[in-house]
Every structure is written in structure tokens, then in C-alpha cells.
XYZ file of N, CA and C in Angstrom:
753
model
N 0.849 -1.196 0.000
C 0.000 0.000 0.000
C 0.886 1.248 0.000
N 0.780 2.157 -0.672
C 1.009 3.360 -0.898
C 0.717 4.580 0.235
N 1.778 5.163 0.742
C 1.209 5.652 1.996
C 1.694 7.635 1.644
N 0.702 8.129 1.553
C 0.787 9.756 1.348
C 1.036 10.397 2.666
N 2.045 11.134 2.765
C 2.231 11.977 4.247
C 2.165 13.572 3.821
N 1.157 13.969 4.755
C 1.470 15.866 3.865
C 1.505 16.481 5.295
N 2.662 17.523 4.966
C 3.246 18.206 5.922
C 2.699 19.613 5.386
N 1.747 20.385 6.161
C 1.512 21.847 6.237
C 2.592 22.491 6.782
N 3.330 23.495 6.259
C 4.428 24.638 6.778
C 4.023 26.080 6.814
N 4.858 27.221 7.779
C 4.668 27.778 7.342
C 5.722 28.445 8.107
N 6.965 29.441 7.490
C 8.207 29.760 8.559
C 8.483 29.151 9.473
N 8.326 27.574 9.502
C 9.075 26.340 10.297
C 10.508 25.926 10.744
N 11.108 26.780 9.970
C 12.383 26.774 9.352
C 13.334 25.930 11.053
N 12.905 26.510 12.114
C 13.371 25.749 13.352
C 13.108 24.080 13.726
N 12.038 23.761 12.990
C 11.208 22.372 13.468
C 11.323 21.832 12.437
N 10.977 22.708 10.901
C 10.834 21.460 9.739
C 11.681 20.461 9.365
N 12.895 20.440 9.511
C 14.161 19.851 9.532
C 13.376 18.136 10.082
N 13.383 18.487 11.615
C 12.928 17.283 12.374
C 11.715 16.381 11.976
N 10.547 17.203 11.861
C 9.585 16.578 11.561
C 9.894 15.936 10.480
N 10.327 16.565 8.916
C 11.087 15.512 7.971
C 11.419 14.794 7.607
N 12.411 15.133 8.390
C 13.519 13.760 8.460
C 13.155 12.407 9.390
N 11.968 12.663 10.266
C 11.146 11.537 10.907
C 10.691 11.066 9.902
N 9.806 11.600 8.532
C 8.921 10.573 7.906
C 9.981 10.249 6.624
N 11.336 11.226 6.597
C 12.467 10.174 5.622
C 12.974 9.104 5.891
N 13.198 8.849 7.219
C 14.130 7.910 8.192
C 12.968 6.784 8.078
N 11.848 6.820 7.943
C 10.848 5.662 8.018
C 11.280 4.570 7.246
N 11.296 2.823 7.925
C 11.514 2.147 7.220
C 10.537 1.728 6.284
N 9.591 2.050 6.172
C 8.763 1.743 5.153
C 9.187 2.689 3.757
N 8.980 1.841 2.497
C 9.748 2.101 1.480
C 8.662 3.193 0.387
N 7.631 2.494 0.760
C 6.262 3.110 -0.499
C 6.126 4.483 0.081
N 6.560 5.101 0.449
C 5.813 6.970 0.430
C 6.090 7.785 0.005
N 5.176 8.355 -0.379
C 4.495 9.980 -1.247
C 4.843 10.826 -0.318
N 5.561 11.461 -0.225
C 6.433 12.668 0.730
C 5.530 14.423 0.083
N 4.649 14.795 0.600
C 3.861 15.906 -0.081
C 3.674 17.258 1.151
N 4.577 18.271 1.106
C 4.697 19.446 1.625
C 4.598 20.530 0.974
N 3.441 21.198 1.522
C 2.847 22.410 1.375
C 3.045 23.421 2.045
N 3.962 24.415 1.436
C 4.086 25.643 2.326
C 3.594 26.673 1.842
N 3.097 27.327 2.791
C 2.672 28.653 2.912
C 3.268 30.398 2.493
N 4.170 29.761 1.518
C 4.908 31.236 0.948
C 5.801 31.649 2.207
N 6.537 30.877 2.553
C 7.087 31.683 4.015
C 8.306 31.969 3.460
N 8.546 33.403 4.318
C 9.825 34.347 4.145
C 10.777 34.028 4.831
N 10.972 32.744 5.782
C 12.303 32.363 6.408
C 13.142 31.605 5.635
N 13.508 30.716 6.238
C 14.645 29.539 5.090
C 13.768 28.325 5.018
N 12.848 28.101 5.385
C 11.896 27.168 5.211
C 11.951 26.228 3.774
N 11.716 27.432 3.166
C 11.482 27.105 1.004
C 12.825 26.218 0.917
N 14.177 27.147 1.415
C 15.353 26.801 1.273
C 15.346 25.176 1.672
N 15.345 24.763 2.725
C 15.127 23.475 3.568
C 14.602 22.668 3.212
N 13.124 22.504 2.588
C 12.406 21.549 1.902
C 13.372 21.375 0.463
N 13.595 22.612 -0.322
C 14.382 22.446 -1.420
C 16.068 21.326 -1.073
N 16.445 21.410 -0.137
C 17.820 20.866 0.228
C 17.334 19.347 0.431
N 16.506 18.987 1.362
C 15.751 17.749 1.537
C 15.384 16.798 0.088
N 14.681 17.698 -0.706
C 14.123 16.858 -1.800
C 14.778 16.621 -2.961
N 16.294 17.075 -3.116
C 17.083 17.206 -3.954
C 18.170 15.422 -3.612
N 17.962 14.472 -2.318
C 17.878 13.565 -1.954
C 16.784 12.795 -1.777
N 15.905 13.313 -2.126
C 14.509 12.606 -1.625
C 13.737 12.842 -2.692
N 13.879 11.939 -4.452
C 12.553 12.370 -5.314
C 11.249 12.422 -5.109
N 10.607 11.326 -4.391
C 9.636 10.809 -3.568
C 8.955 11.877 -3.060
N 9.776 13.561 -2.820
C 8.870 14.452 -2.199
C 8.552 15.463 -3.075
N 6.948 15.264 -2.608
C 6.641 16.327 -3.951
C 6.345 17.979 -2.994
N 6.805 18.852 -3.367
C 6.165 20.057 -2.750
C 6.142 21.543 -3.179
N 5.320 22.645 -2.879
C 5.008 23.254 -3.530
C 5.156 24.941 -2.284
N 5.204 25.863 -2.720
C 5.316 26.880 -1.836
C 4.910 28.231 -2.372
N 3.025 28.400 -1.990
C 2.621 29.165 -2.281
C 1.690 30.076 -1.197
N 0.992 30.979 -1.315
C -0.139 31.582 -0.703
C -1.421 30.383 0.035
N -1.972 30.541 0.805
C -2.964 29.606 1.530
C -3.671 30.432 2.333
N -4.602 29.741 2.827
C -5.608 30.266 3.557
C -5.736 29.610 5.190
N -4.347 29.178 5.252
C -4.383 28.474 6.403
C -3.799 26.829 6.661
N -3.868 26.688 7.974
C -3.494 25.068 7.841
C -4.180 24.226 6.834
N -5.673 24.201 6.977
C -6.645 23.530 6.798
C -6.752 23.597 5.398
N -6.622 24.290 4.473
C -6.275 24.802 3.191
C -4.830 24.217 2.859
N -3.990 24.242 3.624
C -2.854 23.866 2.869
C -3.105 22.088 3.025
N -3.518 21.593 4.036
C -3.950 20.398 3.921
C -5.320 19.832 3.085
N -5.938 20.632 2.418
C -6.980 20.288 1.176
C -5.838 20.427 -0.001
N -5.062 21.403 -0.047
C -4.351 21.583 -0.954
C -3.500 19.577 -1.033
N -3.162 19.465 -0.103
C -1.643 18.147 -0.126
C -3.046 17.074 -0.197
N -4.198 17.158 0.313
C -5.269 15.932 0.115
C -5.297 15.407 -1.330
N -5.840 17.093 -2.201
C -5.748 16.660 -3.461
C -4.165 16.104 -4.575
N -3.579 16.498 -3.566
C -2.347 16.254 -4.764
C -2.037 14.265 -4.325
N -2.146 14.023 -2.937
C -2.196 12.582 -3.314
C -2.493 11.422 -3.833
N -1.480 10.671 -4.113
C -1.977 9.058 -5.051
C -2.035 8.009 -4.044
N -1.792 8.140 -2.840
C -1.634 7.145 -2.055
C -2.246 6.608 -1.905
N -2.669 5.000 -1.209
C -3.980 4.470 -1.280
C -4.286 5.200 0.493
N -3.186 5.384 1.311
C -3.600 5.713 2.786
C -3.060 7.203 2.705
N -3.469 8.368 3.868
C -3.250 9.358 3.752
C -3.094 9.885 5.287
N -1.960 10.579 5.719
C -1.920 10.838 6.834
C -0.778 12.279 6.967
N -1.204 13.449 7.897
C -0.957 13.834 8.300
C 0.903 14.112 9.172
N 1.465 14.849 8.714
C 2.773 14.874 10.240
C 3.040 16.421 10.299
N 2.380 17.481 11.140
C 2.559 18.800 10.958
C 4.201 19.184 11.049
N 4.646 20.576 10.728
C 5.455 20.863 10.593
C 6.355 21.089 12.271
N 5.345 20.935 13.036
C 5.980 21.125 14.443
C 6.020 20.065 15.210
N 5.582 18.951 14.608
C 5.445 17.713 14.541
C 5.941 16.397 14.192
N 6.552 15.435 14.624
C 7.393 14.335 14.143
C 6.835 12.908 14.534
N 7.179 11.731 13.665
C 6.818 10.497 13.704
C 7.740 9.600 15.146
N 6.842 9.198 15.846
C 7.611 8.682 17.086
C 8.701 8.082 16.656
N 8.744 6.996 16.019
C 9.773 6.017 15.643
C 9.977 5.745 14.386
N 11.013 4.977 13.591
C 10.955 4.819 12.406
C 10.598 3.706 11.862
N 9.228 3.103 13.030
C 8.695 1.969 12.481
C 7.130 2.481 12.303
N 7.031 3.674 12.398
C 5.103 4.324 12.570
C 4.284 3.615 11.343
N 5.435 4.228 10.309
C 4.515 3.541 9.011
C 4.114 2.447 8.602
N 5.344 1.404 8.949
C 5.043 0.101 8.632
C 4.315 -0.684 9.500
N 3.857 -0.112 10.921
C 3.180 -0.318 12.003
C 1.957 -0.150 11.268
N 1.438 0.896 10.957
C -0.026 1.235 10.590
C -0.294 0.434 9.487
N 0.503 0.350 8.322
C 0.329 -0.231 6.817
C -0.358 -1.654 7.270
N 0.575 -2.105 8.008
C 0.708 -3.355 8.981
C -0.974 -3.609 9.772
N -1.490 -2.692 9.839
C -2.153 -2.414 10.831
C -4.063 -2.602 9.662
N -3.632 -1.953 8.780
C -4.692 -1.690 7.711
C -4.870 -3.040 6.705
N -3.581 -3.479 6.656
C -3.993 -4.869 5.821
C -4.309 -5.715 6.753
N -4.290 -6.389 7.977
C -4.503 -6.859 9.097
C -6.188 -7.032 9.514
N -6.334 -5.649 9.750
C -7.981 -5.487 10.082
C -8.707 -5.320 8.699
N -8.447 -4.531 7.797
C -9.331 -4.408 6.725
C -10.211 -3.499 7.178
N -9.739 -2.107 7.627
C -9.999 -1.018 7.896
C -9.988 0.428 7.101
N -11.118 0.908 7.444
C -10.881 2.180 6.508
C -9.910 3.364 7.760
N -9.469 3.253 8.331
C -8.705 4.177 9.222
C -7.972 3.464 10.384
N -7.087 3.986 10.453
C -6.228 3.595 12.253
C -5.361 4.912 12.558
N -5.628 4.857 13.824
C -5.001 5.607 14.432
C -4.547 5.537 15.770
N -3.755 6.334 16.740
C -2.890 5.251 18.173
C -2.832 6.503 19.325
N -1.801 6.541 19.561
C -1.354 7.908 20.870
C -0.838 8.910 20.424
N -0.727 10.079 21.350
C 0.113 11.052 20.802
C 0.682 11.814 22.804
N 2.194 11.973 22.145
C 2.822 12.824 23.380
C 2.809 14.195 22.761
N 2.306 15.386 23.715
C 2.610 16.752 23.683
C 4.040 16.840 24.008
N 5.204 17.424 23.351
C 6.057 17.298 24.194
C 6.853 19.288 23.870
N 7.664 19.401 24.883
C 8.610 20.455 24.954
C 8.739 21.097 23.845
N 8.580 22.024 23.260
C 9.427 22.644 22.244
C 10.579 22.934 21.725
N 11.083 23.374 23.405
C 12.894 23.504 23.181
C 13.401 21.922 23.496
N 12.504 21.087 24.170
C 13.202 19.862 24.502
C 12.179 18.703 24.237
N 12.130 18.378 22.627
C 10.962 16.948 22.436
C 11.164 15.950 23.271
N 12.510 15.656 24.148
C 12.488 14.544 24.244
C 11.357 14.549 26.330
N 10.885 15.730 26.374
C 10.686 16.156 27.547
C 8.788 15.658 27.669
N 8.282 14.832 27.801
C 6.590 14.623 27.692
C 6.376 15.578 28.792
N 4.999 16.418 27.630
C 4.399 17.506 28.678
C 3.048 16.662 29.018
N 2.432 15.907 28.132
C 0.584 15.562 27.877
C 1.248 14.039 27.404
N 0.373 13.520 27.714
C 0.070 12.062 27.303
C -1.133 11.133 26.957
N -1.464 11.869 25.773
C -2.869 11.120 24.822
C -2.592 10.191 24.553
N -3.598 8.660 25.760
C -3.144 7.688 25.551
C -5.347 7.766 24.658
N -5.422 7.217 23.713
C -6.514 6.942 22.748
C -7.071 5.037 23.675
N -8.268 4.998 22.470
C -8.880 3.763 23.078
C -9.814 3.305 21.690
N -10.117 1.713 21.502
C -10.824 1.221 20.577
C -12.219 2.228 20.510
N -12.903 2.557 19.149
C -13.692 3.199 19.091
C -15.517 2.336 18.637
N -15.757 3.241 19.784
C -17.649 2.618 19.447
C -18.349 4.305 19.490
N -19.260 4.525 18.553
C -20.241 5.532 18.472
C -20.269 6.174 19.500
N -20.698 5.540 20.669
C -21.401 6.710 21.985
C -20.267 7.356 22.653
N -18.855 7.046 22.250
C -17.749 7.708 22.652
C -17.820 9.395 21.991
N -18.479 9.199 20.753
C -18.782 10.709 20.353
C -19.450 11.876 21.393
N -20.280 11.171 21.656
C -20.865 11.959 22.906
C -20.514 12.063 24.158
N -19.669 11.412 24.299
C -18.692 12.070 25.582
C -17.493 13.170 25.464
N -17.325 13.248 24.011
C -16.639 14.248 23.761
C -15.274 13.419 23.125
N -15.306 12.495 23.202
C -13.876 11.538 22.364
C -13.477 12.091 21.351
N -12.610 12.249 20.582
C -12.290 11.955 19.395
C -10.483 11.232 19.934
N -10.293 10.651 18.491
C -8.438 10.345 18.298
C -8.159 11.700 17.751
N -6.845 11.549 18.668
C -5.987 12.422 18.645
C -5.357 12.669 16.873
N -6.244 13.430 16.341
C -6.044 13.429 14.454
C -4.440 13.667 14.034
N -3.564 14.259 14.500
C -2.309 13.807 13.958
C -2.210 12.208 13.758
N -2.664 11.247 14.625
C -2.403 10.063 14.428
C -3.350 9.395 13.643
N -4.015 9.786 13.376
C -5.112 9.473 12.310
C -4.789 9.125 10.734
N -4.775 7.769 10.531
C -4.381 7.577 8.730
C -5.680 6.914 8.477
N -6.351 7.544 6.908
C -7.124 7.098 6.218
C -6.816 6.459 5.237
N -8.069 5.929 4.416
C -7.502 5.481 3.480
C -7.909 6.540 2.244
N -7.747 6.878 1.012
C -7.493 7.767 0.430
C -9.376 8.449 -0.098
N -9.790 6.898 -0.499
C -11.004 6.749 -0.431
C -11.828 7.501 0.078
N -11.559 7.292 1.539
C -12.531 8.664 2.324
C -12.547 9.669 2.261
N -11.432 10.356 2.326
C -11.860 11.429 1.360
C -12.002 11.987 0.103
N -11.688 11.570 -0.967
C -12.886 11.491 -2.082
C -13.699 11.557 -1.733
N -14.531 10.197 -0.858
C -15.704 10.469 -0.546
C -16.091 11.479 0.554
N -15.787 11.999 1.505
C -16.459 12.965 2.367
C -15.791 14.079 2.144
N -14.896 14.537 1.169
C -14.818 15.950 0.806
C -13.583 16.052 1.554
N -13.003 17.176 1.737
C -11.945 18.424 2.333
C -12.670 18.918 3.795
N -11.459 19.476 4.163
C -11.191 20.072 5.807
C -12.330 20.942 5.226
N -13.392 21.536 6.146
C -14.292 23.078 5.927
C -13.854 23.778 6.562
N -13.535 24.926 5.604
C -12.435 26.293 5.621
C -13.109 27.266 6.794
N -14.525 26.822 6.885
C -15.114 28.198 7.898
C -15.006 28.004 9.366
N -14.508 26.751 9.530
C -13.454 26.652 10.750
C -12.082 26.666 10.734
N -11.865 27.690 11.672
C -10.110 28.296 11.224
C -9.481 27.234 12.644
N -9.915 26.505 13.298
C -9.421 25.826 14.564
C -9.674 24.244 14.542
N -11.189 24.142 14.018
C -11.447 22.870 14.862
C -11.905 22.464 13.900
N -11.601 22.335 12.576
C -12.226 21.669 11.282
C -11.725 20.268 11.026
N -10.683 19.553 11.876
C -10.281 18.332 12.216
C -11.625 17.970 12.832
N -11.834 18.498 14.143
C -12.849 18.152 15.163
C -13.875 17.099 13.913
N -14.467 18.889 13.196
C -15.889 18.491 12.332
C -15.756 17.694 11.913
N -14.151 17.156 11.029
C -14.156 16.387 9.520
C -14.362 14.627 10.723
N -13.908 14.695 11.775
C -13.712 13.545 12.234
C -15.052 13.119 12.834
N -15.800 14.026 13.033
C -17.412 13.733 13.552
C -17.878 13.406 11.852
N -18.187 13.853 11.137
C -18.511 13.532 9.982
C -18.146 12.154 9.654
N -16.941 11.247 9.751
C -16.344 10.396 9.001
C -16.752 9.487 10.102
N -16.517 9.500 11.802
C -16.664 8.580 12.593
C -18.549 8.510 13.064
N -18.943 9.438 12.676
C -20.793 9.431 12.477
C -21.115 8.395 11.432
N -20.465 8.025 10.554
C -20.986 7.128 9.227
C -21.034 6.282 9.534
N -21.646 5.092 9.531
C -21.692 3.750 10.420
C -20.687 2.678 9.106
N -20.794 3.255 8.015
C -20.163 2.445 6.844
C -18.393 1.976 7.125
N -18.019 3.795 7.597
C -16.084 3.195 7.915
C -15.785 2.245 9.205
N -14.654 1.935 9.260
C -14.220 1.029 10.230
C -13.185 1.463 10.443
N -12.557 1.343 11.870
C -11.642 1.765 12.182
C -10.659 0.852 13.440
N -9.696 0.912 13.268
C -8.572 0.116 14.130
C -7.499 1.177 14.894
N -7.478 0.480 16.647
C -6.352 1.492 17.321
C -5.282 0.791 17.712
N -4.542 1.104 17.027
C -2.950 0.679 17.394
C -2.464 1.269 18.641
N -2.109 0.732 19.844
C -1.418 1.157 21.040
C -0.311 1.479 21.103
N 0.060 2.507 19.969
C 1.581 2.833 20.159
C 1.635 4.171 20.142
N 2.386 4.932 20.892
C 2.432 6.931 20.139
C 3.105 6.726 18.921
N 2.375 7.168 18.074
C 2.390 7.569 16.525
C 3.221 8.851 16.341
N 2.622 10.141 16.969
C 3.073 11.208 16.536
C 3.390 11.587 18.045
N 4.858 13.061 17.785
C 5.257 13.476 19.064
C 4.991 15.327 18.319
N 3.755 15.815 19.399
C 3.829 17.088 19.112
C 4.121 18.082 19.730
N 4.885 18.961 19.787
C 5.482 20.132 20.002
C 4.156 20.919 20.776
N 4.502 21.587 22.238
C 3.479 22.299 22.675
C 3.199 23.822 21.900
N 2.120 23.958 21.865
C 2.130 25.812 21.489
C 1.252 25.529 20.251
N 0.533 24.780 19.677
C -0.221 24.812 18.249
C -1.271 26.143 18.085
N -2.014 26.159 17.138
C -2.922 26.846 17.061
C -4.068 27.501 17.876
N -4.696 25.798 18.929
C -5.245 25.951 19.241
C -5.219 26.169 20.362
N -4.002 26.085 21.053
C -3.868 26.404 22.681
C -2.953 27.385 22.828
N -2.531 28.128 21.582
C -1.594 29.655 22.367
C -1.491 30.572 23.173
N -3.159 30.482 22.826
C -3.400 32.184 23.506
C -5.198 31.446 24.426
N -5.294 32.213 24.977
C -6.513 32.523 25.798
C -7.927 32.898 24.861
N -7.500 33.796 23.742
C -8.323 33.795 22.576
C -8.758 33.098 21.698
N -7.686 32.105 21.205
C -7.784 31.046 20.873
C -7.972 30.075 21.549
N -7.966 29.948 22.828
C -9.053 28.550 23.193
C -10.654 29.232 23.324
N -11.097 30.286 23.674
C -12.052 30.536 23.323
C -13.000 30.291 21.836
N -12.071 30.667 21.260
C -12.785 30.445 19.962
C -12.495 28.512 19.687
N -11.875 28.165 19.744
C -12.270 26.441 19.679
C -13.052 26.158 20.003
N -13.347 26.505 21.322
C -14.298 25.912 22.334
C -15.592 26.112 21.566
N -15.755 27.295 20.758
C -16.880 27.898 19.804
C -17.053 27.395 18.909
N -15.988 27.196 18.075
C -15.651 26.104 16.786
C -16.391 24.836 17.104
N -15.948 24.671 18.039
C -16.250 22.700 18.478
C -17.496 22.801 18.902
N -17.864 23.664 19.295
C -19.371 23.591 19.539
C -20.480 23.737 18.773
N -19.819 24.171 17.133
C -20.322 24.574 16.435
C -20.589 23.554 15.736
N -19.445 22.278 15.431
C -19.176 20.735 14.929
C -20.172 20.053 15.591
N -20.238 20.215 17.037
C -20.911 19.049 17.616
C -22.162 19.609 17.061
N -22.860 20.846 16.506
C -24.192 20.994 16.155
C -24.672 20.462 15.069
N -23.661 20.731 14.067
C -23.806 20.620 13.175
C -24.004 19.141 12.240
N -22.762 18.463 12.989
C -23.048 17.080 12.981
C -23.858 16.093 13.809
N -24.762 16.520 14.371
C -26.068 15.799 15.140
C -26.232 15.839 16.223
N -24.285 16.075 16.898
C -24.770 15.651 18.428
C -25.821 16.011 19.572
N -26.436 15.061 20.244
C -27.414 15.770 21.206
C -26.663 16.231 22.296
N -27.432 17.420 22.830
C -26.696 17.861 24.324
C -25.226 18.291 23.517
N -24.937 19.564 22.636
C -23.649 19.790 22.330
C -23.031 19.984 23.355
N -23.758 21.282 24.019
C -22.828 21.991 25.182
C -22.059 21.172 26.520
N -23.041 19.845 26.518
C -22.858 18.667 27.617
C -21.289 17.854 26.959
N -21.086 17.794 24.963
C -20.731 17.133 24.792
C -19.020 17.879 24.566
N -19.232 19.168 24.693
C -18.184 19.877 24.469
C -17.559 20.181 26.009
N -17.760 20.451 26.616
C -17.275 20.021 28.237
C -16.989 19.273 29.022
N -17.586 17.396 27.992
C -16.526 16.483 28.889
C -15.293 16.286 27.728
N -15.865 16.089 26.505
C -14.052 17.183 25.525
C -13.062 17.386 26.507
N -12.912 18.678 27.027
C -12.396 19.245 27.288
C -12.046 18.987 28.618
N -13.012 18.233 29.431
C -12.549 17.557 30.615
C -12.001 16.787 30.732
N -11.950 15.951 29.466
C -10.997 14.983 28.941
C -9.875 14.749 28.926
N -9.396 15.985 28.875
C -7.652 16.434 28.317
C -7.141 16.472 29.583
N -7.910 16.436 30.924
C -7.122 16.391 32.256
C -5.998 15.874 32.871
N -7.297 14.250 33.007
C -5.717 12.958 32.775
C -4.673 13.060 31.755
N -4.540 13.066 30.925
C -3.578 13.739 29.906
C -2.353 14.211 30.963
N -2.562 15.126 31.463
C -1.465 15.840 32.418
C -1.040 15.195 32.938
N -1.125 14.006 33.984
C -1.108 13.188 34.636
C -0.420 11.743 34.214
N -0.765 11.287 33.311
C -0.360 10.001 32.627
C 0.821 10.427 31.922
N 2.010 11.153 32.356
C 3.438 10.897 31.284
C 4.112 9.762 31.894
């Protein structure tokens, strides 16, 4: 199986290096290496260009966007892969067995998705666990407690989206949230959890910088849980978020 990885950038130029060279170092041989940057004015352009001049396999492009979520519709459509997954630019693959773990993982079950753990870790020091998203096998009514997998670790198969469309742009935060209520609402996909951390992410993202920005998630996500059926949003967006507690606790 053919495995697509798209890396959103944007003046990364400190992190992109790492995250990279995690999904080059992978022993799995089949991947579509697809990075999308955001026109950035650091050495970023420079860096991906130095990388792929060893690496044909990566295809990438460095223009104007409208955001993460956009630059990842952008790398959706450019893949051939039969699976499709995610590794942000502040972001790296735990080990250099992730891929062949999951590939492993999809011919096995005969699944339309798998996905596993994820460590928050240090910025100045990855090797430092701040959060510890340990995930769990998935059944429906977990939606309504506020569940989702931790979507960096999330691989599809290419299929799905064709079929359920692109990230929706009119969430600038939590359009993972929506796309994953949408796809795990369908009773048709299937899905498998691998017990391993998949991805190691860097603290400070989008959605937890500022005080403003968790406000507006919290709005975003509440807006997903409406939209996609859930009953009792406001009930379902507060154990969410109560969720992330243990997290602190479990490194």
C-alpha cells in the first residue's frame, strides 16, 4: 500500500528539519512525501528544497494559503496514495517503524482508518513529555462524551476522502474536530487502534496559544458538535475538554 504523508508549513524553518527527516528515516519504502508551504519568508522554502534534492519521492510546492486547513486540502488533493496521513510541521513520527506499524495495521484489520497515541512534548526539549494522549478502541457513543483520536495520528484510506470531501475552511481551529465527527458518524467506515504513540507534538499549536484562541475552539467545536447531530452539544463539548485532564497526569 502506498502511503501519502502531507506536511503543512509555514516559517518552520526551526522544526521542519525534524519533523522531515522523521517521515524520511521511516523504514517503510512506499511513500508519497507531499509538503505544502505557505509562501514563508524564512529559510523554510530553502530546507524543503535541500531535503528533496535527496529525496525524489517528495513532492512540494510553496505558495499563498488560507491556512493550515487549506494547505492540507491543498496536499489531500495532490495525493496518489492508497492511505493518507498527516505529520505537521511542528510535529514528528515517534519512531521509524510508525509507518510500517499502521500499513501493517490496515492490511490486518481491513480497515478504513487507524489511528494510536500522541505525546505533547517540549518545544525547546521533544524529548521532555508535557501531555500524554493515551486513545482507546472506538464505538459511536464515545462521540458523545466528547472523544475523538488524537487526528495527527489518524491515517485514512485515500477513499474517504474522495468520498467525504476536504477540511471546511469556515473553521479556522477545529475543522479536524468536524471532519472527524462527519467520518466517525458514518456507520459504513471502520476503524482500528494501534497502542503505540504515533506522533510526538510540540506544545504551542494553534489551538492552545493564547486565551483567545481557546475561546474560539471551544466555539468552533461547539459549532461541529451541532452541526453534525450531536445531542446535548454543550454537555458534549465540556466532557471534551474535561478529557484532556488525565492527559497531564499520565506521562
Amino acid at each position: 500500500m502506498k502511503v501519502s504523508i502531507i506536511t503543512a508549513t509555514y516559517n518552520s524553518e526551526k522544526t521542519l528539519g525534524y519533523c522531515m527527516d522523521s517521515v524520511l528515516n521511516q523504514t517503510y519504502s512506499d511513500i508519497e512525501y507531499i509538503v505544502i508551504d505557505g509562501n514563508s519568508s524564512d529559510n523554510t522554502v530553502d530546507l524543503i528544497t535541500s531535503k528533496a534534492k535527496n529525496a525524489p519521492h517528495i513532492v512540494w510546492v510553496s505558495e499563498h494559503d488560507k491556512g493550515i486547513y487549506d494547505a492540507l486540502n491543498k496536499g489531500i488533493q495532490k495525493a496518489t496514495g492508497d492511505i493518507v496521513g498527516f505529520v505537521h510541521s511542528d510535529d514528528y513520527l515517534a519512531d521509524t517503524h510508525c509507518i510500517s506499524d499502521i500499513v501493517a495495521a490496515f492490511k490486518t484489520h481491513q480497515v478504513d482508518g487507524v489511528y494510536g497515541n500522541l505525546h505533547y512534548v517540549s518545544f525547546e526539549n521533544p524529548e521532555h513529555i508535557v501531555r500524554n494522549w493515551v486513545s482507546q478502541p472506538f464505538y459511536p457513543k464515545l462521540l458523545k462524551r466528547g472523544w475523538m483520536p488524537a487526528h495527527p495520528t489518524l491515517f485514512l484510506k485515500n477513499a474517504v476522502y474522495q468520498a467525504e470531501g476536504n477540511f471546511n475552511l469556515e473553521y479556522k481551529i477545529a475543522a479536524d474536530y468536524d471532519f472527524i465527527l462527519r467520518i466517525f458518524n458514518n456507520p459504513k467506515y471502520t476503524y482500528h487502534y494501534l497502542p503505540k504513540t504515533i506522533v510526538k507534538m510540540r506544545v504551542g499549536g494553534a489551538s492552545n496559544k493564547s486565551l483567545k484562541n481557546l475561546i474560539r475552539k471551544t466555539k468552533e467545536d461547539l459549532k461541529a458538535a451541532k452541526t453534525n447531530g450531536l445531542t446535548f452539544p454543550l454537555a458534549v463539548i465540556l466532557k471534551k475538554n474535561l478529557s484532556k485532564i488525565p492527559q497531564w497526569f499520565s506521562k
